[in-house]
Short mmCIF file of C-alpha atoms and ligand atoms in Angstrom, two decimals:
data_model
loop_
_atom_site.label_atom_id
_atom_site.label_comp_id
_atom_site.label_asym_id
_atom_site.label_seq_id
_atom_site.Cartn_x
_atom_site.Cartn_y
_atom_site.Cartn_z
CA UNK G 1 -16.23 20.28 -9.45
CA UNK G 2 -17.05 19.04 -13.21
CA UNK G 3 -15.54 15.96 -13.95
CA UNK G 4 -15.25 13.58 -17.03
CA UNK G 5 -14.56 10.14 -16.82
CA UNK G 6 -14.96 6.72 -18.92
CA UNK G 7 -16.59 3.81 -17.04
CA UNK G 8 -16.98 0.60 -18.88
CA UNK G 9 -16.55 2.23 -22.23
CA UNK G 10 -19.14 5.15 -21.58
CA UNK G 11 -17.99 8.72 -20.99
CA UNK G 12 -19.67 10.60 -18.51
CA UNK G 13 -19.55 13.88 -17.28
CA UNK G 14 -20.71 15.05 -13.73
CA UNK G 15 -20.87 17.68 -11.31
CA UNK G 16 -19.76 16.17 -8.09
CA UNK G 17 -18.90 17.61 -4.33
CA UNK G 18 -14.91 17.81 -4.01
CA UNK G 19 -15.35 15.84 -0.92
CA UNK G 20 -17.65 12.96 -2.41
CA UNK G 21 -15.67 9.39 -2.75
CA UNK G 22 -15.66 7.67 -6.32
CA UNK G 23 -17.54 4.85 -4.69
CA UNK G 24 -20.50 7.32 -4.02
CA UNK G 25 -20.14 8.94 -7.39
CA UNK G 26 -20.44 5.72 -9.31
CA UNK G 27 -23.37 4.34 -7.27
CA UNK G 28 -25.28 7.91 -6.48
CA UNK G 29 -24.52 10.01 -9.59
CA UNK G 30 -24.06 7.38 -12.39
CA UNK G 31 -26.68 4.84 -10.84
CA UNK G 32 -23.82 2.06 -10.96
CA UNK G 33 -24.76 0.26 -7.74
CA UNK G 34 -23.06 -3.26 -8.62
CA UNK G 35 -20.09 -1.80 -6.90
CA UNK G 36 -20.61 -2.19 -3.17
CA UNK G 37 -19.96 -0.25 0.09
CA UNK G 38 -18.84 -2.72 2.98
CA UNK G 39 -16.76 -0.88 5.60
CA UNK G 40 -15.81 2.39 3.53
CA UNK G 41 -12.21 2.18 4.88
CA UNK G 42 -9.82 -0.13 2.61
CA UNK G 43 -10.57 -3.33 4.37
CA UNK G 44 -12.84 -5.33 2.63
CA UNK G 45 -12.46 -4.78 -1.01
CA UNK G 46 -16.61 -4.89 -1.63
CA UNK G 47 -15.80 -1.41 -3.52
CA UNK G 48 -13.10 -2.55 -5.84
CA UNK G 49 -12.98 -1.45 -9.40
CA UNK G 50 -10.29 -1.51 -12.05
CA UNK G 51 -8.81 2.12 -12.32
CA UNK G 52 -6.68 2.82 -15.17
CA UNK G 53 -5.86 -0.79 -15.50
CA UNK G 54 -5.25 -1.38 -11.76
CA UNK G 55 -7.99 -2.63 -9.15
CA UNK G 56 -8.32 -0.15 -6.49
CA UNK G 57 -10.64 0.41 -3.53
CA UNK G 58 -13.21 2.88 -4.79
CA UNK G 59 -14.14 4.01 -1.11
CA UNK G 60 -10.34 5.45 -0.60
CA UNK G 61 -10.61 7.82 -3.92
CA UNK G 62 -12.17 10.95 -4.54
CA UNK G 63 -14.74 11.17 -7.21
CA UNK G 64 -12.57 14.33 -8.54
CA UNK G 65 -9.34 12.28 -8.78
CA UNK G 66 -10.95 10.16 -11.25
CA UNK G 67 -11.24 13.21 -13.61
CA UNK G 68 -9.78 11.51 -17.12
CA UNK G 69 -9.89 7.91 -15.97
CA UNK G 70 -10.85 4.83 -17.42
CA UNK G 71 -12.91 2.72 -15.16
CA UNK G 72 -14.20 -0.70 -15.09
CA UNK G 73 -16.65 -2.18 -12.83
CA UNK G 74 -19.14 -5.11 -12.62
CA UNK G 75 -21.59 -3.56 -15.03
CA UNK G 76 -19.46 -3.77 -17.52
CA UNK G 77 -18.49 -7.20 -17.38
CA UNK G 78 -21.49 -9.39 -19.14
CA UNK G 79 -21.06 -7.92 -22.48
CA UNK G 80 -23.64 -10.25 -24.17
CA UNK G 81 -26.76 -11.96 -23.09
CA UNK G 82 -25.23 -14.38 -20.63
CA UNK G 83 -22.66 -14.16 -18.01
CA UNK G 84 -18.97 -13.52 -18.64
CA UNK G 85 -16.41 -16.03 -18.45
CA UNK G 86 -15.33 -14.84 -14.85
CA UNK G 87 -18.91 -14.85 -13.80
CA UNK G 88 -19.56 -18.39 -15.23
CA UNK G 89 -16.88 -19.92 -13.53
CA UNK G 90 -17.53 -18.54 -10.11
CA UNK G 91 -21.50 -19.41 -10.75
CA UNK G 92 -20.23 -22.95 -11.85
CA UNK G 93 -17.95 -23.43 -8.60
CA UNK G 94 -20.70 -22.23 -6.16
CA UNK G 95 -18.15 -19.17 -5.50
CA UNK G 96 -21.05 -16.89 -3.96
CA UNK G 97 -23.52 -17.16 -1.42
CA UNK G 98 -24.89 -13.77 -0.66
CA UNK G 99 -22.92 -12.27 -3.32
CA UNK G 100 -21.86 -9.16 -1.67
CA UNK G 101 -18.24 -9.48 -2.29
CA UNK G 102 -18.59 -10.98 -5.93
CA UNK G 103 -18.61 -7.45 -7.92
CA UNK G 104 -15.29 -6.98 -6.34
CA UNK G 105 -14.08 -10.46 -6.21
CA UNK G 106 -14.73 -10.39 -9.95
CA UNK G 107 -12.82 -6.87 -10.59
CA UNK G 108 -9.43 -8.54 -8.88
CA UNK G 109 -9.67 -11.95 -10.80
CA UNK G 110 -10.04 -9.91 -14.12
CA UNK G 111 -6.90 -7.84 -13.27
CA UNK G 112 -5.13 -11.17 -12.19
CA UNK G 113 -5.89 -12.92 -15.30
CA UNK G 114 -4.63 -9.99 -17.50
CA UNK G 115 -1.41 -9.38 -15.64
CA UNK G 116 -0.87 -13.39 -15.51
CA UNK G 117 -2.66 -15.91 -17.44
CA UNK G 118 -1.21 -18.48 -15.61
CA UNK G 119 -1.15 -17.56 -12.00
CA UNK G 120 0.27 -20.03 -9.29
CA UNK G 121 -2.10 -20.89 -6.44
CA UNK G 122 -0.17 -18.36 -4.07
CA UNK G 123 -0.74 -15.56 -6.84
CA UNK G 124 -4.39 -16.52 -6.84
CA UNK G 125 -4.58 -16.27 -3.05
CA UNK G 126 -2.67 -12.72 -3.59
CA UNK G 127 -4.76 -11.24 -6.04
CA UNK G 128 -7.90 -11.59 -3.75
CA UNK G 129 -6.03 -11.15 -0.04
CA UNK G 130 -8.09 -7.72 -0.30
CA UNK G 131 -11.65 -9.05 -0.94
CA UNK G 132 -13.13 -10.51 2.07
CA UNK G 133 -16.01 -13.14 1.63
CA UNK G 134 -17.59 -14.04 4.73
CA UNK G 135 -19.81 -17.03 3.16
CA UNK G 136 -17.68 -19.34 1.10
CA UNK G 137 -14.64 -19.59 2.82
CA UNK G 138 -12.41 -18.81 -0.39
CA UNK G 139 -12.05 -22.40 -1.65
CA UNK G 140 -14.57 -22.41 -4.25
CA UNK G 141 -13.19 -18.97 -5.50
CA UNK G 142 -10.13 -20.22 -5.90
CA UNK G 143 -11.59 -23.27 -7.63
CA UNK G 144 -13.16 -21.03 -10.23
CA UNK G 145 -9.66 -19.55 -10.99
CA UNK G 146 -8.27 -22.63 -11.42
CA UNK G 147 -11.13 -23.56 -14.17
CA UNK G 148 -10.32 -20.25 -15.67
CA UNK G 149 -6.80 -21.10 -15.88
CA UNK G 150 -6.99 -24.53 -17.36
CA UNK G 151 -6.50 -26.37 -14.12
CA UNK G 152 -9.71 -27.76 -13.38
CA UNK G 153 -8.07 -31.07 -12.57
CA UNK G 154 -6.38 -29.79 -9.20
CA UNK G 155 -9.47 -28.76 -7.84
CA UNK G 156 -10.10 -31.41 -5.48
CA UNK G 157 -6.56 -31.03 -3.85
CA UNK G 158 -7.12 -27.71 -2.34
CA UNK G 159 -7.84 -28.39 1.20
CA UNK G 160 -6.97 -24.98 3.05
CA UNK G 161 -6.83 -21.47 1.70
CA UNK U 1 -16.88 11.81 2.97
CA UNK U 2 -19.24 13.11 5.83
CA UNK U 3 -16.75 15.94 6.18
CA UNK U 4 -16.62 18.62 3.84
CA UNK U 5 -13.26 20.07 2.22
CA UNK U 6 -12.06 21.80 -1.08
CA UNK U 7 -9.94 19.83 -3.16
CA UNK U 8 -6.90 21.39 -4.98
CA UNK U 9 -4.42 20.16 -7.53
CA UNK U 10 -1.51 22.30 -8.39
CA UNK U 11 0.11 21.42 -11.32
CA UNK U 12 3.79 22.94 -10.15
CA UNK U 13 5.95 22.64 -7.15
CA UNK U 14 5.66 26.32 -6.97
CA UNK U 15 1.90 26.34 -6.65
CA UNK U 16 1.95 23.52 -4.04
CA UNK U 17 4.43 25.56 -2.02
CA UNK U 18 2.15 28.36 -2.09
CA UNK U 19 -0.76 26.65 -1.41
CA UNK U 20 0.61 24.90 1.46
CA UNK U 21 1.94 28.32 2.85
CA UNK U 22 -1.42 30.00 2.43
CA UNK U 23 -3.40 27.15 3.96
CA UNK U 24 -0.77 26.00 6.62
CA UNK U 25 -2.41 24.18 9.32
CA UNK U 26 -5.71 23.88 7.36
CA UNK U 27 -4.39 21.56 4.49
CA UNK U 28 -3.51 18.21 4.01
CA UNK U 29 -1.86 16.47 1.26
CA UNK U 30 -3.17 13.82 -0.73
CA UNK U 31 -1.29 11.23 -2.39
CA UNK U 32 -2.87 7.46 -2.61
CA UNK U 33 -5.49 8.70 0.11
CA UNK U 34 -5.15 5.15 1.59
CA UNK U 35 -4.27 6.47 5.17
CA UNK U 36 -5.69 10.22 4.63
CA UNK U 37 -9.08 9.11 3.28
CA UNK U 38 -10.13 6.59 6.04
CA UNK U 39 -8.74 9.17 8.78
CA UNK U 40 -11.18 11.73 7.38
CA UNK U 41 -13.87 9.56 7.23
CA UNK U 42 -13.26 8.89 11.15
CA UNK U 43 -12.95 12.34 12.33
CA UNK U 44 -9.11 12.17 13.06
CA UNK U 45 -8.44 14.82 10.48
CA UNK U 46 -10.49 17.62 9.85
CA UNK U 47 -8.67 19.64 6.79
CA UNK U 48 -10.46 22.50 4.89
CA UNK U 49 -8.13 22.01 1.89
CA UNK U 50 -6.86 18.26 0.59
CA UNK U 51 -4.07 19.08 -1.56
CA UNK U 52 -3.39 16.36 -4.61
CA UNK U 53 0.15 16.06 -5.50
CA UNK U 54 -0.46 13.58 -8.08
CA UNK U 55 -0.69 16.15 -11.03
CA UNK U 56 2.78 17.44 -10.04
CA UNK U 57 5.15 17.11 -13.23
CA UNK U 58 7.46 14.07 -12.16
CA UNK U 59 5.59 12.91 -9.29
CA UNK U 60 5.51 9.45 -10.44
CA UNK U 61 8.93 9.44 -11.49
CA UNK U 62 10.77 5.88 -10.64
CA UNK U 63 14.31 5.93 -11.95
CA UNK U 64 17.64 4.48 -11.34
CA UNK U 65 20.95 5.74 -12.29
CA UNK U 66 24.34 4.81 -11.08
CA UNK U 67 25.16 8.37 -10.43
CA UNK U 68 22.00 9.23 -8.26
CA UNK U 69 20.75 5.94 -7.10
CA UNK U 70 16.92 5.37 -7.24
CA UNK U 71 14.65 7.97 -7.35
CA UNK U 72 11.16 7.55 -5.77
CA UNK U 73 8.74 10.61 -6.69
CA UNK U 74 5.82 11.51 -4.34
CA UNK U 75 3.13 9.49 -6.36
CA UNK U 76 5.01 6.32 -6.83
CA UNK U 77 3.12 3.45 -5.45
CA UNK U 78 3.96 0.34 -3.61
CA UNK U 79 3.17 -1.81 -6.83
CA UNK U 80 5.05 0.60 -9.15
CA UNK U 81 8.25 -0.53 -7.18
CA UNK U 82 7.35 -4.00 -7.37
CA UNK U 83 6.71 -4.19 -11.17
CA UNK U 84 9.87 -2.22 -11.96
CA UNK U 85 12.54 -4.47 -12.84
CA UNK U 86 15.59 -2.41 -12.13
CA UNK U 87 14.19 -2.08 -8.40
CA UNK U 88 13.28 -5.79 -8.08
CA UNK U 89 16.96 -6.71 -9.41
CA UNK U 90 18.87 -3.92 -7.41
CA UNK U 91 16.86 -3.42 -4.22
CA UNK U 92 15.39 -6.70 -3.29
CA UNK U 93 15.04 -5.68 0.34
CA UNK U 94 12.77 -2.82 -0.79
CA UNK U 95 10.71 -5.36 -2.66
CA UNK U 96 10.44 -7.63 0.27
CA UNK U 97 9.09 -5.01 2.57
CA UNK U 98 6.70 -3.72 0.02
CA UNK U 99 5.29 -6.98 -0.79
CA UNK U 100 4.04 -7.19 2.68
CA UNK U 101 2.42 -4.13 2.71
CA UNK U 102 -1.59 -4.31 3.05
CA UNK U 103 -3.35 -5.57 0.30
CA UNK U 104 -3.08 -5.78 -3.43
CA UNK U 105 -5.52 -3.10 -3.97
CA UNK U 106 -4.02 -0.95 -1.72
CA UNK U 107 -0.50 -1.62 -2.82
CA UNK U 108 -1.79 -0.43 -6.19
CA UNK U 109 -2.64 3.05 -4.77
CA UNK U 110 -0.60 3.78 -1.84
CA UNK U 111 2.48 5.54 -2.27
CA UNK U 112 5.88 4.78 -1.07
CA UNK U 113 6.11 8.61 0.51
CA UNK U 114 2.80 8.51 1.83
CA UNK U 115 3.69 5.33 4.09
CA UNK U 116 6.75 7.51 5.83
CA UNK U 117 5.18 10.54 5.86
CA UNK U 118 2.45 8.70 7.95
CA UNK U 119 5.32 7.71 10.37
CA UNK U 120 3.11 4.90 11.84
CA UNK U 121 5.31 2.71 14.07
CA UNK U 122 4.27 -0.09 11.89
CA UNK U 123 5.37 1.28 8.53
CA UNK U 124 6.28 -1.40 6.32
CA UNK U 125 8.74 0.58 4.15
CA UNK U 126 10.21 2.49 6.78
CA UNK U 127 12.45 -0.39 7.83
CA UNK U 128 14.06 -1.00 4.21
CA UNK U 129 14.59 2.73 3.79
CA UNK U 130 16.38 3.00 7.17
CA UNK U 131 18.70 0.00 6.21
CA UNK U 132 19.12 1.09 3.20
CA UNK U 133 20.36 4.70 4.22
CA UNK U 134 17.85 6.39 1.94
CA UNK U 135 17.29 10.08 2.19
CA UNK U 136 14.14 12.57 2.29
CA UNK U 137 14.14 15.31 -0.04
CA UNK U 138 12.05 17.89 1.51
CA UNK U 139 10.71 20.78 -0.25
CA UNK U 140 8.85 24.13 0.92
CA UNK U 141 8.58 27.72 -0.71
CA UNK U 142 11.80 28.49 1.48
CA UNK U 143 13.66 25.81 -0.54
CA UNK U 144 14.88 22.39 -0.51
CA UNK U 145 16.78 20.46 2.15
CA UNK U 146 17.92 16.71 2.46
CA UNK U 147 17.41 14.58 5.48
CA UNK U 148 18.47 10.84 6.24
CA UNK U 149 15.58 8.63 7.30
CA UNK U 150 17.37 8.01 10.32
CA UNK U 151 16.43 11.38 11.31
CA UNK U 152 13.01 11.55 9.53
CA UNK U 153 10.87 9.70 12.39
CA UNK U 154 10.44 11.81 15.50
CA UNK U 155 7.22 9.87 17.21
CA UNK U 156 4.07 8.35 16.51
CA UNK U 157 2.93 9.67 13.35
CA UNK U 158 5.16 12.46 13.50
CA UNK U 159 8.04 13.25 11.53
CA UNK U 160 10.65 16.13 11.17
CA UNK U 161 8.72 17.76 8.31
CA UNK U 162 7.96 21.44 9.11
CA UNK U 163 4.56 23.09 8.68
CA UNK U 164 4.76 24.29 4.70
CA UNK U 165 7.02 21.37 3.80
CA UNK U 166 6.12 18.15 1.95
CA UNK U 167 8.43 15.36 0.86
CA UNK U 168 9.32 15.90 -2.53
CA UNK U 169 11.14 12.47 -3.46
CA UNK U 170 12.97 9.71 -1.68
CA UNK U 171 16.55 8.90 -2.56
CA UNK U 172 17.86 5.15 -2.13
CA UNK U 173 21.71 5.52 -2.86
CA UNK U 174 23.20 3.60 -5.37
CA UNK U 175 25.81 2.38 -2.87
CA UNK U 176 22.85 0.47 -1.14
CA UNK U 177 21.98 -1.36 -4.17
CA UNK U 178 22.32 -5.21 -4.11
CA UNK U 179 22.03 -5.27 -0.29
CA UNK U 180 20.76 -8.62 0.94
CA UNK U 181 18.04 -9.48 3.44
CA UNK U 182 14.85 -10.42 4.63
CA UNK U 183 11.85 -8.96 6.42
CA UNK U 184 9.80 -10.81 8.67
CA UNK U 185 6.41 -9.61 9.57
CA UNK U 186 4.14 -11.21 12.13
CA UNK U 187 0.28 -10.78 11.24
CA UNK U 188 -2.86 -12.40 12.62
CA UNK U 189 -3.66 -13.45 9.10
CA UNK U 190 -1.77 -14.45 5.88
CA UNK U 191 -3.72 -12.08 4.00
CA UNK U 192 -3.42 -8.07 4.76
CA UNK U 193 -3.09 -7.06 8.00
CA UNK U 194 -0.80 -4.34 10.03
CA UNK U 195 2.24 -5.88 11.92
CA UNK U 196 2.39 -7.22 15.11
CA UNK U 197 5.96 -6.84 14.78
CA UNK U 198 8.37 -6.57 11.85
CA UNK U 199 11.95 -7.42 11.35
CA UNK U 200 14.09 -6.56 8.70
CA UNK U 201 17.64 -7.80 8.40
CA UNK U 202 20.08 -6.89 5.86
CA UNK U 203 23.90 -7.54 4.85
CA UNK U 204 25.55 -5.28 2.75
CA UNK U 205 29.41 -5.47 2.22
CA UNK U 206 29.74 -7.44 5.26
CA UNK U 207 27.85 -4.94 7.32
CA UNK U 208 24.69 -6.27 9.30
CA UNK U 209 21.77 -4.20 10.37
CA UNK U 210 18.44 -4.63 11.68
CA UNK U 211 15.35 -2.48 11.46
CA UNK U 212 12.24 -3.24 13.43
CA UNK U 213 8.75 -1.94 13.07
CA UNK U 214 5.78 -2.04 15.45
CA UNK U 215 8.10 -2.02 18.24
CA UNK U 216 8.59 1.53 19.57
CA UNK U 217 7.17 4.84 19.07
CA UNK U 218 9.03 5.38 15.42
CA UNK U 219 10.50 2.56 13.46
CA UNK U 220 14.12 1.49 14.90
CA UNK U 221 17.30 1.09 13.15
CA UNK U 222 19.80 -1.05 14.90
CA UNK U 223 23.60 -0.76 13.66
CA UNK U 224 26.93 -1.39 14.52
CA UNK U 225 27.09 -5.33 14.45
CA UNK U 226 30.25 -7.18 14.13
CA UNK U 227 31.01 -10.01 12.13
CA UNK U 228 31.39 -12.45 15.13
CA UNK U 229 28.11 -11.20 16.91
CA UNK U 230 26.50 -14.43 17.79
CA UNK U 231 22.71 -14.84 18.49
CA UNK U 232 22.84 -13.80 22.00
CA UNK U 233 24.47 -10.73 20.89
CA UNK U 234 21.98 -9.82 18.55
CA UNK U 235 19.01 -10.81 20.43
CA UNK U 236 20.64 -8.47 23.19
CA UNK U 237 21.25 -5.63 21.09
CA UNK U 238 17.94 -5.59 19.18
CA UNK U 239 15.78 -5.83 22.18
CA UNK U 240 17.89 -3.07 23.75
CA UNK U 241 16.95 -0.78 20.75
CA UNK U 242 13.26 -1.20 21.13
CA UNK U 243 10.34 -0.63 23.47
CA UNK U 244 7.28 -2.33 22.43
CA UNK U 245 3.61 -1.75 24.15
CA UNK U 246 0.72 -3.74 24.71
CA UNK U 247 -2.17 -2.95 22.59
CA UNK U 248 -5.26 -4.65 20.92
CA UNK U 249 -2.86 -6.60 18.53
CA UNK U 250 -0.62 -8.04 21.11
CA UNK U 251 0.90 -7.83 24.40
CA UNK U 252 4.69 -6.35 25.07
CA UNK U 253 5.79 -9.57 26.27
CA UNK U 254 4.78 -11.33 23.18
CA UNK U 255 6.06 -8.77 21.04
CA UNK U 256 9.47 -8.69 22.75
CA UNK U 257 9.53 -12.55 22.50
CA UNK U 258 8.75 -12.67 18.73
CA UNK U 259 11.41 -9.85 17.87
CA UNK U 260 14.08 -12.00 19.57
CA UNK U 261 12.90 -14.94 17.55
CA UNK U 262 13.23 -13.40 14.48
CA UNK U 263 16.65 -11.45 15.34
CA UNK U 264 17.79 -14.63 15.50
CA UNK U 265 16.41 -16.66 12.66
CA UNK U 266 17.38 -13.64 10.40
CA UNK U 267 20.88 -14.02 11.70
CA UNK U 268 21.03 -17.60 10.44
CA UNK U 269 19.12 -16.65 7.07
CA UNK U 270 20.84 -13.56 5.95
CA UNK U 271 24.29 -14.67 5.28
C1 LIG Y 1 -6.73 -1.59 5.12
C2 LIG Y 1 -5.72 -1.18 5.57
C3 LIG Y 1 -3.96 -1.78 5.54
C4 LIG Y 1 -2.89 -1.20 5.80
N1 LIG Y 1 -2.12 -1.99 5.79
C5 LIG Y 1 -0.76 -1.42 5.98
C6 LIG Y 1 0.39 -2.46 5.92
O1 LIG Y 1 0.07 -3.57 6.09
N2 LIG Y 1 1.41 -1.54 6.18
C7 LIG Y 1 1.68 -0.54 6.23
O2 LIG Y 1 2.51 0.28 6.12
N3 LIG Y 1 0.56 0.30 6.16
C8 LIG Y 1 -0.54 0.10 5.76
N4 LIG Y 1 -1.50 0.70 5.80
C9 LIG Y 1 -1.59 2.34 5.79
C10 LIG Y 1 -1.55 2.92 4.31
O3 LIG Y 1 -2.02 2.28 3.23
C11 LIG Y 1 0.15 3.35 3.98
O4 LIG Y 1 0.54 3.85 4.93
C12 LIG Y 1 0.47 3.91 2.62
O5 LIG Y 1 1.35 3.63 1.96
C13 LIG Y 1 -0.28 5.31 2.66
O6 LIG Y 1 0.36 5.89 1.36
P1 LIG Y 1 -0.98 6.79 0.68
O7 LIG Y 1 -0.01 7.38 -0.67
O8 LIG Y 1 -2.02 6.21 0.46
O9 LIG Y 1 -0.91 8.24 1.71
P2 LIG Y 1 -1.94 9.24 1.85
O10 LIG Y 1 -3.20 8.65 2.47
O11 LIG Y 1 -2.22 9.87 0.58
O12 LIG Y 1 -1.24 10.32 3.05
C14 LIG Y 1 -0.84 9.93 4.14
C15 LIG Y 1 -0.07 10.93 4.97
O13 LIG Y 1 0.92 11.46 4.49
C16 LIG Y 1 0.46 12.98 3.87
N5 LIG Y 1 1.49 12.81 2.69
C17 LIG Y 1 1.35 12.00 2.00
N6 LIG Y 1 2.36 12.40 0.35
C18 LIG Y 1 3.00 13.25 1.38
C19 LIG Y 1 4.08 14.03 0.76
N7 LIG Y 1 4.91 13.50 -0.46
N8 LIG Y 1 4.57 14.84 1.43
C20 LIG Y 1 4.19 15.26 2.79
N9 LIG Y 1 3.00 14.52 3.12
C21 LIG Y 1 2.41 13.58 2.35
C22 LIG Y 1 -0.69 12.93 3.85
O14 LIG Y 1 -1.38 14.44 4.26
C23 LIG Y 1 -1.50 12.01 4.82
O15 LIG Y 1 -1.19 12.64 6.37
C24 LIG Y 1 -3.00 0.37 5.53
C25 LIG Y 1 -4.06 1.16 5.49
C26 LIG Y 1 -5.30 0.56 4.93
C27 LIG Y 1 -6.65 1.25 4.71
S1 LIG Y 2 -15.99 -0.53 0.86
FE1 LIG Y 2 -14.00 -0.09 0.26
S2 LIG Y 2 -12.71 -1.68 1.29
FE2 LIG Y 2 -14.57 -1.87 2.21
S1 LIG Y 3 -20.48 -14.68 -1.10
FE1 LIG Y 3 -21.20 -13.61 0.88
S2 LIG Y 3 -19.25 -12.32 1.30
FE2 LIG Y 3 -18.74 -13.57 -0.68
#
């Protein structure tokens, strides 16, 4: 089936098999391999993208469902020569080790800050509850969000996330 | 998906009904896909046709009126409920359950209708719909019928939907608005997880009800409490209504124990 979608501001028209996931379509047909496949069934959040303004698991959406959709992925994040604000905060706080969870994590943080520019710590945790990170233990990721929301002073107080 | 199927996206209820009749037994409806697509991937379902209902006119309708109550269309997501102010104000119990379902990403996609048609014993929306006297509006080529959710769940992953039928909308009566209550869901981790047990207690115009998830083949409604019931009475009646099993997530004994703990706790908290 032929579908048209906008990804990171660019319009694409592709022929996709009707049973193909949006995640596979982004990676295999559009060459956007920044979005990762971990579990492939909604558990890990490595495939998190922004779909019509909302974070979703791209592994549980069919490519054909994205006909006409506007999508944001990690490839659209750094628009200038350097990293984006969210990426810079994650880097500064050592919020990535292997980095497999990071593209999805960035998308979840992006939606959070759009919806709630001043999130509480509980809201930060909730925003990333569907993004598994097996390396960092999450504290550094919350610290990056504290940085992004002007609350760097509270960083030392986070003991247990 | 490793498994191949055809995708249909009818734009009218008539076409959807026709497709369901034509492909009966070989088709699966697609709402948020958060249950269907993992199941196809794992080989649990092998449909020839996947029929998307999100393009139906009015599928995303979420509307409250004092006459009709709250109408929830088949494409309304869990987070749509949580984001709508009137739902938060009038149906806090619905929101309490919705908020504890899966992860934020999944709540952005998963529908209320898909959750109940899925008919998992651990459905987090079913307890709220049971306690609030919600009604399923069921549609097929033959016409429309209504069924209260107390008669909707018939077994593990089984509903009263007949072949060719689909859930066209959910109605939560206006009379149930402003019910107070709380849902306690026991999980292994603070983040997203299926419930080990879930206990909802509601109080509305002096009437107390409980609904329990992950404790029987279907979500269970426990009704008929009187104002003078003490913690022992409540515990006894709730436990008499459930029949939890032992599985990978918890033992039967632990489930029964925690249902009793939650039932007593909620008797104190929901006043
Ligand atoms: C990682 C993960 C965690 C989860 N955690 C929870 C949890 O904590 N609590 C919980 O309750 N659930 C949980 N779920 C299950 C699932 O996300 C929910 O049940 C969700 O609400 C299903 O809705 P959906 O729109 O995605 O359904 P879909 O997957 O689209 O459909 C589910 C089933 O219902 C049928 N169907 C859908 N809509 C209709 C309709 N209108 N009429 C007739 N048939 C229909 C489909 O054919 C399919 O068989 C989880 C799932 C995953 C993957
Ligand atoms: S790959 Fe989509 S949630 Fe794990
Ligand atoms: S950095 Fe490795 S999983 Fe998060």
